[in-house]
């Protein structure tokens, strides 16, 4: 580096910073101050990942040493290019964030990090999702709750560099030493009391050449922004209707477009029998047959008929008028019952307490912790839990705006994987990647839904065929039936215990389900990291994800975890849904923990406390015990349940109360799914350093609502090769009438600088605690989820041909809603 | 093509469109008023909730021909003007409680909440948890708890 200038660290206190790390970034030649950081280089975790510290001699479960966050972090290390922070001439700071914003609050978080380092008001930092940038490779995906973890240091380094440059520029102006200056509220201030706003320094601080520079970060003790409660950056726009989502963009030529989809999953179009008639319908501009496949250039057979028209209303009318002869789908004739039979046929046998290293029966590698030793006579409990299909649909359906030209294409979509979207679109169109622009829109909910490119691929196919720009949106019915589903699965647990020792001796869990489609992104990442994983690199991706995300937080002697699946990844349209496997695995575990406590004559919470391996876990459990008043007197039919969960480098405990008394469960709200009510939830969470506790709690509250849905109501019913649901009254996610009136989330104050993720964290734990409370309140342990699933269809199934329901005419009165004509449905009855 | 005239957010508008086109599409795709959101199109999710003559309704399920020249439509964009301010008290409560996550359902939630509070006040009551339980607006991000608190807070300012 000889001869290269490296900016020092003016204006930062020198006390106790002998050991403080310096971070490398870049000053970028630009008219106004711009700095860049390589995500990988500057982004080293302040604490080394546990995996790097070497593996303990007795193999703990994989998740404990190397969880999905580590994997995402490692995958982001070697490949990154620069992310840049720009100081504008009006003194505001801009950052194009290589992440999607679907409501998780990551742009707000980034603004806070920049505001912290630069000493400017959070409102003066403008963060927007960046367009697809192929040079960032895996640094642009938003999944696995990794955003806070991977972006924390790089963003701060960039901001600190920018601040340093502003101080240097001010020093020249003031004829002072940079070390005598400090920054506050968007100004540089000298000891003598003069001050210059950043706005007046932005141009002078700009670099004329792009070069390396070193900086240090603000020490923890001086934080004034990180760890404080900040509202969402787009909140005013969101509550005034000004927030722009994909279908709102001002592009009049991009006409509304919808697709008629097959009546069975992955069906095909054989013929369109009245094409001319529909083309001549009012408002219709184009009708074309296209592929709806999630991969580019696959399958010769078209699978949908797209209608482009003046309004989406015209699209709906045209789709309903289309006469299409459909070919078979991939799972015609299959139903919940037939799939459950096939899953059960594939289940691996229990073999603790002496598992073989490779479980040949199912071709899976069970993870084994420690030898069991001789403990004398034991008793066993055993159970199978069934989890039905769940939709991960967001409120905003799948959407994309596309404008395909002869030699280029432009796409707007709320993708969670912009680079992948860009690559797939380029491949589909036969264009070089550089000729495809992907604008990442703020989205109306992610939950793993936007890790797949159906919408942008469909949009470019229609735009290419018609030669016109399109504004593509899925109908709600499409979301339920053609959307991605969390695969149906079973989780079987067998636990042995010694009454004489008062101990659990072994805990074995065998998870079997329909395969999960991880091809989009996880696939490549895991392959490139497989060698680093402390087990065979021949595991399938799904198994890897399972072992990386799943663990048993309790010391239960020998722990055995096994995972296997049926079908090729694309037989059904599946995908990773909020909290991956833990939404199934954890409730099954915690219900069995309740039973073990009962068998050993222990209080359910104290039993957990006695068996927790980790101090942080014990602490959050004690918190909810006290704040949630564990064991308080409750009427018969009302009960508490509890769960502890470790994931994404965080730990949490949840205490839920469920009222299952008949008068509550049978309460009448027209057209509602009532049933047992979660009345109170107390959660304590330790994520290390919570950057924005207000945003963190929002994510956790959302996870609780999803957990409630998982236990009681939210599922898809598979019959005759398709899902029966087609609306939010059919697919019963938590609604106001199910939401707990009391929620108390305790965020453990910051410790260290270890950042945990939050987006998915609460789902599995909340599902487990609510299930545990319901079991206690109803005195029956539920074994199928959601509990209402097998009670039939509490709705009238909407037509499959045509594939979208008619638009009603009765909307002049919202309340009571005409759609709520039926009485309430109690899933527990 | 038939012409339809009505008032939206204090502005008189005329559109040339088929009688049975649902009002949501007239607002969004023709007039460019995109605050009301599509979440289902079949009067279930309530993301499109707006007001007609001061009462909540769902434009995805109303043919434009049912809207008369004297009818006043208020969408989320026009809500502040109904109280002559930059923000309606309900919007202020939403901001104060940091309610939105993705935000997609929130225009509908706010319009529904204002209607519910008006209805309860009209009957001389104050908003209760039971009243809020009846609101049908769906939120897939699960912001229900904050909405519950914000409605009670916003009601105080109404
Ligand atoms: S879009 Fe109008 S109720 Fe769902
Ligand atoms: S805030 Fe995302 S759907 Fe309600």
XYZ file of C-alpha atoms in Angstrom, chain A residues 102-527:
426
model
C -41.040 -6.311 2.419
C -41.967 -4.923 5.776
C -39.096 -6.248 7.895
C -37.792 -2.747 8.522
C -34.309 -3.324 7.111
C -34.115 0.056 5.403
C -34.980 1.748 8.695
C -32.279 -0.292 10.379
C -29.696 0.725 7.778
C -30.645 4.375 8.196
C -30.084 4.036 11.930
C -26.623 2.542 11.478
C -25.613 5.378 9.164
C -27.139 8.030 11.439
C -25.234 6.560 14.363
C -21.835 6.667 12.743
C -22.302 10.035 11.087
C -24.138 11.835 13.873
C -27.029 12.951 11.715
C -30.765 12.654 12.328
C -32.201 9.331 11.173
C -34.765 11.183 9.015
C -31.916 12.629 6.952
C -30.795 9.207 5.768
C -32.607 7.910 2.705
C -32.335 4.184 2.127
C -33.918 2.429 -0.817
C -33.551 -1.127 -2.089
C -30.892 -1.246 -4.814
C -31.479 -2.492 -8.347
C -30.114 -5.933 -9.121
C -26.322 -5.845 -9.011
C -24.845 -9.072 -10.317
C -21.372 -8.216 -8.992
C -22.674 -8.588 -5.447
C -23.431 -12.255 -6.073
C -24.930 -13.700 -2.945
C -24.849 -10.438 -1.101
C -28.186 -9.325 -2.410
C -30.594 -11.882 -1.117
C -32.953 -11.341 1.716
C -33.640 -14.551 3.512
C -32.837 -16.618 6.523
C -33.292 -13.467 8.613
C -29.731 -12.587 7.658
C -29.972 -8.897 6.901
C -29.096 -7.493 10.312
C -26.334 -10.025 10.716
C -24.519 -9.481 7.429
C -25.016 -5.756 6.925
C -24.266 -4.429 10.398
C -20.552 -3.803 10.098
C -20.204 -2.884 6.401
C -22.820 -0.141 6.576
C -21.193 1.362 9.646
C -17.753 1.276 8.064
C -19.005 3.177 5.040
C -20.695 5.768 7.227
C -17.625 6.155 9.441
C -15.438 6.755 6.395
C -17.829 9.404 5.175
C -17.781 11.116 8.526
C -13.996 11.093 8.578
C -13.877 12.806 5.199
C -16.351 15.444 6.319
C -14.152 16.194 9.326
C -11.098 16.544 7.096
C -12.920 18.893 4.752
C -14.137 20.953 7.694
C -10.644 21.107 9.149
C -9.327 22.684 5.961
C -12.172 25.175 5.933
C -11.743 26.094 9.559
C -7.979 25.976 9.555
C -8.154 23.550 12.433
C -7.005 20.002 13.125
C -9.541 17.308 12.322
C -8.840 15.769 15.703
C -10.153 18.914 17.361
C -13.474 18.599 15.618
C -16.545 16.594 16.374
C -19.867 15.958 14.714
C -23.379 16.469 15.980
C -26.813 16.624 14.349
C -25.495 16.816 10.806
C -22.838 19.444 11.504
C -19.117 19.529 12.163
C -18.385 21.500 15.312
C -15.082 22.966 16.452
C -13.895 23.459 19.996
C -14.152 27.207 19.463
C -17.839 26.778 18.766
C -18.028 27.333 15.017
C -19.976 24.778 13.046
C -20.505 23.796 9.424
C -23.453 21.738 8.180
C -22.609 18.577 6.204
C -24.443 20.103 3.247
C -21.666 22.669 2.852
C -18.970 20.010 3.033
C -20.371 17.332 0.748
C -18.752 18.597 -2.438
C -15.426 19.520 -0.864
C -15.184 16.184 0.889
C -15.598 14.366 -2.405
C -12.618 12.381 -3.593
C -11.091 12.981 -7.003
C -9.827 9.428 -7.202
C -11.107 6.087 -6.046
C -8.781 4.751 -3.391
C -8.602 2.755 -0.215
C -9.077 4.309 3.200
C -9.105 3.051 6.758
C -11.454 3.942 9.529
C -12.586 2.964 12.977
C -16.073 2.582 14.262
C -17.808 4.491 17.002
C -17.363 2.586 20.243
C -20.380 0.902 21.744
C -20.475 3.179 24.792
C -21.152 6.166 22.578
C -24.179 4.796 20.751
C -27.117 7.150 20.813
C -29.160 5.728 17.932
C -28.485 1.991 17.819
C -30.706 0.348 20.382
C -33.289 3.155 20.397
C -36.845 2.843 19.121
C -37.278 4.212 15.600
C -40.434 4.212 13.535
C -40.410 2.844 10.008
C -38.789 5.098 7.443
C -41.806 4.917 5.134
C -44.493 5.190 7.773
C -46.086 8.446 6.649
C -46.286 7.235 3.057
C -47.738 3.936 4.259
C -50.591 5.487 6.262
C -51.481 8.120 3.658
C -51.660 5.811 0.647
C -48.559 7.360 -0.908
C -46.283 4.334 -0.637
C -45.632 3.023 -4.130
C -45.897 -0.708 -4.646
C -45.233 -2.427 -7.946
C -48.747 -2.175 -9.395
C -48.905 1.484 -8.373
C -46.052 2.696 -10.530
C -46.732 5.478 -12.964
C -46.279 3.737 -16.319
C -49.592 4.076 -18.183
C -48.505 1.921 -21.133
C -47.947 -1.055 -18.819
C -51.515 -2.312 -18.900
C -52.973 -4.649 -16.269
C -52.326 -8.326 -17.002
C -53.632 -11.466 -15.333
C -53.345 -15.146 -16.128
C -55.920 -17.913 -16.387
C -54.326 -20.810 -14.528
C -54.988 -24.555 -14.706
C -57.559 -26.288 -12.499
C -54.966 -28.730 -11.165
C -51.460 -28.078 -9.875
C -49.009 -27.645 -12.761
C -51.647 -28.404 -15.375
C -51.117 -27.408 -19.006
C -53.065 -25.662 -21.747
C -54.203 -27.981 -24.544
C -56.280 -25.470 -26.452
C -58.018 -22.133 -26.126
C -61.383 -22.605 -27.757
C -62.711 -19.046 -27.981
C -59.614 -16.932 -28.413
C -61.111 -14.490 -30.913
C -64.234 -13.955 -28.869
C -62.230 -13.054 -25.759
C -59.805 -10.860 -27.703
C -62.817 -8.815 -28.794
C -64.177 -8.291 -25.298
C -64.334 -4.695 -24.103
C -61.053 -3.317 -22.831
C -59.024 -6.390 -23.792
C -55.804 -5.641 -25.676
C -54.099 -9.029 -25.904
C -54.668 -12.682 -25.072
C -51.626 -14.973 -25.265
C -50.780 -18.474 -24.167
C -47.624 -18.657 -22.044
C -45.581 -20.833 -19.756
C -45.995 -20.117 -16.053
C -43.005 -22.231 -15.072
C -40.732 -20.920 -12.357
C -37.626 -21.627 -14.433
C -36.680 -19.893 -17.649
C -37.169 -21.661 -20.972
C -38.576 -24.815 -19.507
C -41.271 -27.068 -20.798
C -42.663 -26.900 -24.280
C -46.208 -26.927 -22.925
C -47.890 -23.645 -22.115
C -49.575 -23.574 -18.735
C -51.513 -20.348 -18.640
C -53.443 -17.904 -20.780
C -52.568 -14.269 -20.163
C -54.966 -11.393 -20.668
C -53.721 -7.811 -20.995
C -56.493 -5.223 -20.677
C -57.446 -1.690 -19.739
C -58.059 -2.550 -16.064
C -57.618 -5.603 -13.873
C -61.401 -5.765 -13.796
C -61.409 -6.315 -17.548
C -58.762 -9.031 -17.111
C -60.948 -10.835 -14.590
C -63.980 -10.717 -16.870
C -61.935 -12.027 -19.806
C -60.375 -14.837 -17.774
C -63.829 -15.907 -16.671
C -64.984 -15.940 -20.280
C -62.069 -18.020 -21.600
C -62.936 -21.545 -22.723
C -59.735 -23.548 -22.231
C -59.115 -27.255 -22.576
C -56.623 -28.158 -19.871
C -54.123 -30.987 -19.872
C -53.151 -32.993 -16.810
C -51.144 -31.617 -13.909
C -48.340 -33.096 -11.842
C -50.412 -34.368 -8.918
C -53.840 -35.020 -10.399
C -55.991 -37.128 -8.133
C -53.771 -36.613 -5.093
C -55.298 -35.514 -1.805
C -54.228 -34.894 1.782
C -54.980 -38.529 2.565
C -52.974 -39.983 -0.323
C -50.000 -37.740 0.414
C -50.098 -38.613 4.100
C -50.020 -42.303 3.159
C -46.948 -41.739 0.990
C -45.221 -39.732 3.698
C -45.904 -42.489 6.220
C -44.492 -45.083 3.829
C -41.251 -43.104 3.746
C -40.896 -42.509 7.475
C -37.636 -43.777 8.940
C -37.826 -46.072 11.948
C -36.813 -44.886 15.391
C -33.525 -46.445 16.397
C -32.313 -44.638 19.500
C -30.720 -45.456 21.819
C -28.281 -47.083 19.399
C -28.506 -45.299 16.073
C -26.228 -46.351 13.292
C -24.130 -43.615 11.708
C -25.989 -43.825 8.454
C -29.622 -44.634 8.564
C -29.931 -46.829 5.499
C -33.662 -47.185 5.826
C -34.295 -43.652 4.665
C -30.912 -42.723 3.280
C -30.588 -40.043 5.896
C -27.888 -39.105 8.295
C -29.262 -38.814 11.776
C -27.409 -36.444 14.017
C -26.346 -37.993 17.252
C -25.011 -36.117 20.214
C -23.463 -38.270 22.858
C -23.313 -41.940 23.813
C -26.095 -42.882 26.123
C -24.243 -45.091 28.577
C -25.982 -47.520 30.868
C -28.866 -45.888 32.679
C -30.875 -48.892 33.754
C -34.554 -49.403 32.967
C -36.306 -46.739 30.913
C -39.803 -45.986 29.731
C -40.698 -44.391 26.424
C -43.258 -42.027 24.950
C -43.847 -41.770 21.257
C -46.018 -39.601 19.031
C -46.601 -38.626 15.442
C -47.576 -35.044 14.580
C -49.061 -34.158 11.202
C -48.649 -30.693 9.715
C -50.810 -29.833 6.746
C -50.021 -27.528 3.834
C -49.676 -23.853 4.572
C -49.665 -20.908 2.206
C -47.109 -18.176 2.630
C -49.126 -15.695 0.638
C -48.580 -12.048 1.433
C -51.241 -9.351 1.186
C -49.749 -7.996 -1.982
C -50.033 -10.805 -4.515
C -47.210 -11.802 -6.854
C -46.585 -8.803 -9.075
C -44.178 -7.573 -11.714
C -44.104 -4.805 -14.275
C -42.098 -5.645 -17.379
C -41.085 -3.814 -20.505
C -39.272 -6.111 -22.921
C -37.684 -4.498 -25.970
C -35.801 -5.974 -28.900
C -32.421 -5.969 -27.152
C -33.148 -5.067 -23.537
C -35.648 -5.498 -20.731
C -36.688 -3.595 -17.658
C -38.514 -5.186 -14.737
C -40.015 -3.806 -11.520
C -40.788 -6.382 -8.841
C -40.420 -6.811 -5.055
C -37.967 -9.688 -5.428
C -35.999 -11.041 -2.485
C -33.364 -12.313 -4.945
C -32.730 -9.526 -7.488
C -29.612 -11.006 -9.044
C -31.297 -14.337 -9.555
C -34.323 -12.551 -11.024
C -32.069 -10.683 -13.414
C -30.262 -13.861 -14.438
C -33.452 -15.812 -14.974
C -35.073 -13.024 -16.962
C -31.952 -12.706 -19.119
C -31.929 -16.437 -19.721
C -35.621 -16.479 -20.548
C -35.250 -13.696 -23.078
C -31.878 -14.794 -24.460
C -30.355 -11.435 -23.508
C -27.013 -10.690 -21.866
C -27.471 -10.081 -18.123
C -26.282 -6.505 -18.539
C -29.226 -5.777 -20.821
C -31.741 -6.587 -18.119
C -32.523 -4.024 -15.426
C -34.318 -5.227 -12.317
C -35.734 -2.537 -10.044
C -36.371 -3.866 -6.557
C -39.682 -2.461 -5.358
C -40.758 -2.204 -1.755
C -43.066 -5.160 -1.379
C -46.284 -5.974 0.417
C -44.948 -8.905 2.420
C -42.183 -11.430 1.731
C -42.185 -14.524 3.960
C -40.079 -16.438 1.430
C -42.707 -15.900 -1.263
C -40.521 -13.593 -3.275
C -37.544 -15.926 -3.415
C -39.076 -17.319 -6.580
C -39.429 -15.628 -9.936
C -42.803 -16.739 -11.256
C -44.174 -13.193 -11.509
C -41.233 -11.513 -13.276
C -40.830 -14.466 -15.647
C -44.515 -14.459 -16.528
C -44.454 -10.697 -16.997
C -41.519 -10.754 -19.416
C -43.023 -13.655 -21.344
C -46.241 -11.715 -21.889
C -44.394 -8.487 -22.657
C -42.180 -10.251 -25.171
C -45.064 -12.021 -26.900
C -47.270 -8.958 -27.128
C -44.433 -6.536 -27.727
C -45.950 -4.261 -25.075
C -45.220 -3.373 -21.452
C -47.331 -5.211 -18.875
C -48.395 -4.758 -15.243
C -48.847 -8.337 -14.092
C -50.690 -9.357 -10.936
C -51.914 -12.668 -9.589
C -55.505 -13.052 -8.474
C -56.016 -13.995 -4.827
C -57.342 -17.388 -5.964
C -54.052 -17.945 -7.829
C -52.146 -17.174 -4.651
C -53.846 -20.034 -2.820
C -53.869 -22.549 -5.639
C -50.861 -21.824 -7.813
C -48.721 -20.207 -5.140
C -46.001 -21.744 -3.060
C -46.949 -23.903 -0.117
C -45.117 -25.046 2.957
C -44.886 -28.769 2.338
C -47.080 -31.144 4.252
C -45.016 -33.184 6.704
C -44.981 -35.397 9.750
C -42.712 -35.125 12.745
C -42.350 -38.203 14.905
C -40.778 -38.123 18.313
C -39.741 -40.887 20.648
C -38.298 -40.030 24.027
C -37.028 -42.356 26.720
C -36.707 -41.454 30.361
C -35.667 -43.020 33.616
C -38.120 -42.597 36.444
C -35.558 -43.691 38.996
C -33.001 -41.121 37.816
C -35.708 -38.540 37.103
C -34.010 -37.893 33.754
C -34.677 -37.921 30.064
C -32.338 -40.438 28.480
C -32.906 -39.942 24.769
C -34.897 -37.719 22.454
C -35.326 -38.753 18.850
C -37.174 -36.785 16.187
C -37.812 -38.031 12.668
C -39.146 -35.486 10.269
C -40.601 -36.583 6.922
C -42.357 -34.463 4.371
C -43.007 -33.495 0.808
C -39.807 -31.995 -0.575
C -39.134 -28.296 -0.199
C -37.999 -26.358 -3.237
C -34.761 -24.644 -2.251
C -33.357 -24.529 -5.747
C -33.586 -20.798 -6.117
C -30.760 -19.729 -3.927
C -29.965 -21.938 -1.026
C -28.870 -24.579 -3.471
C -25.764 -22.916 -4.767
C -24.797 -21.433 -1.455
C -24.893 -24.724 0.348
C -22.977 -26.466 -2.371
